[in-house]
Tab-separated table of C-alpha atoms in Angstrom:
chain	number	residue	atom	x	y	z
G	23	MET	CA	0.000	0.000	0.000
G	24	SER	CA	1.375	3.393	-0.999
G	25	ASN	CA	1.279	6.541	1.125
G	26	GLU	CA	1.488	8.896	-1.851
G	27	LYS	CA	-0.888	11.832	-1.997
G	28	LYS	CA	-3.279	12.092	-4.906
G	29	PHE	CA	-4.875	15.266	-6.154
G	30	ARG	CA	-8.637	14.720	-6.139
G	31	ARG	CA	-11.626	17.055	-6.113
G	32	SER	CA	-13.448	17.022	-2.789
G	33	ARG	CA	-16.964	15.624	-2.598
G	34	THR	CA	-17.728	16.938	0.872
G	35	ASP	CA	-16.006	20.337	1.124
G	36	ARG	CA	-17.091	21.917	-2.122
G	37	LYS	CA	-18.617	25.232	-3.069
G	38	LEU	CA	-18.746	24.678	-6.821
G	39	ALA	CA	-16.759	21.684	-8.051
G	40	GLY	CA	-14.402	20.901	-5.164
G	41	VAL	CA	-11.227	21.990	-6.980
G	42	CYS	CA	-10.016	24.436	-4.310
G	43	ALA	CA	-10.805	21.974	-1.507
G	44	GLY	CA	-8.891	19.302	-3.412
G	45	ILE	CA	-5.885	21.606	-3.709
G	46	ALA	CA	-6.132	22.397	0.009
G	47	ASN	CA	-6.312	18.708	0.939
G	48	PHE	CA	-3.335	17.892	-1.271
G	49	PHE	CA	-1.132	20.546	0.344
G	50	GLY	CA	-2.589	20.220	3.853
G	51	LEU	CA	-3.995	23.767	3.978
G	52	ASP	CA	-7.329	25.327	4.853
G	53	ALA	CA	-9.772	25.322	1.927
G	54	THR	CA	-10.974	28.854	2.715
G	55	LEU	CA	-7.429	30.180	2.384
G	56	ILE	CA	-7.052	28.515	-1.014
G	57	ARG	CA	-10.416	29.909	-2.162
G	58	VAL	CA	-9.481	33.477	-1.176
G	59	VAL	CA	-6.040	33.265	-2.788
G	60	TYR	CA	-7.536	31.708	-5.909
G	61	ALA	CA	-10.235	34.402	-6.165
G	62	LEU	CA	-7.657	37.176	-5.810
G	63	ALA	CA	-5.357	35.539	-8.352
G	64	THR	CA	-8.286	35.249	-10.761
G	65	LEU	CA	-9.127	38.929	-10.405
G	66	PHE	CA	-5.528	40.068	-10.869
G	67	THR	CA	-4.903	37.896	-13.939
G	68	ALA	CA	-7.836	39.144	-16.019
G	69	PHE	CA	-9.946	36.090	-15.091
G	70	ALA	CA	-7.437	33.542	-16.424
G	71	GLY	CA	-8.046	31.620	-13.189
G	72	LEU	CA	-11.604	30.929	-14.322
G	73	ILE	CA	-10.340	29.060	-17.368
G	74	ILE	CA	-7.851	27.129	-15.224
G	75	TYR	CA	-10.616	26.240	-12.755
G	76	ILE	CA	-12.829	24.859	-15.529
G	77	ILE	CA	-9.937	22.821	-16.944
G	78	LEU	CA	-9.154	21.396	-13.489
G	79	TRP	CA	-12.860	20.645	-12.988
G	80	LEU	CA	-12.827	18.578	-16.179
G	81	ILE	CA	-9.541	16.675	-15.728
G	82	VAL	CA	-9.208	16.111	-11.966
G	83	PRO	CA	-11.173	13.086	-10.708
G	84	GLU	CA	-13.412	13.181	-7.635
G	85	GLU	CA	-12.543	11.446	-4.390
């Protein structure tokens, strides 16, 4: 049995698709912190974060 971490979208701690909660779980951080940082990054990059979020939503599997 392997102890490697896997990046998965959260089923329980989600607001939209669980991408930010999945990132938080992978790195061991608070999901709210990731959501705030992600929202700010999206605003300051002319909404490029929205496209990245949709791509992650499509390619990252759920838990």
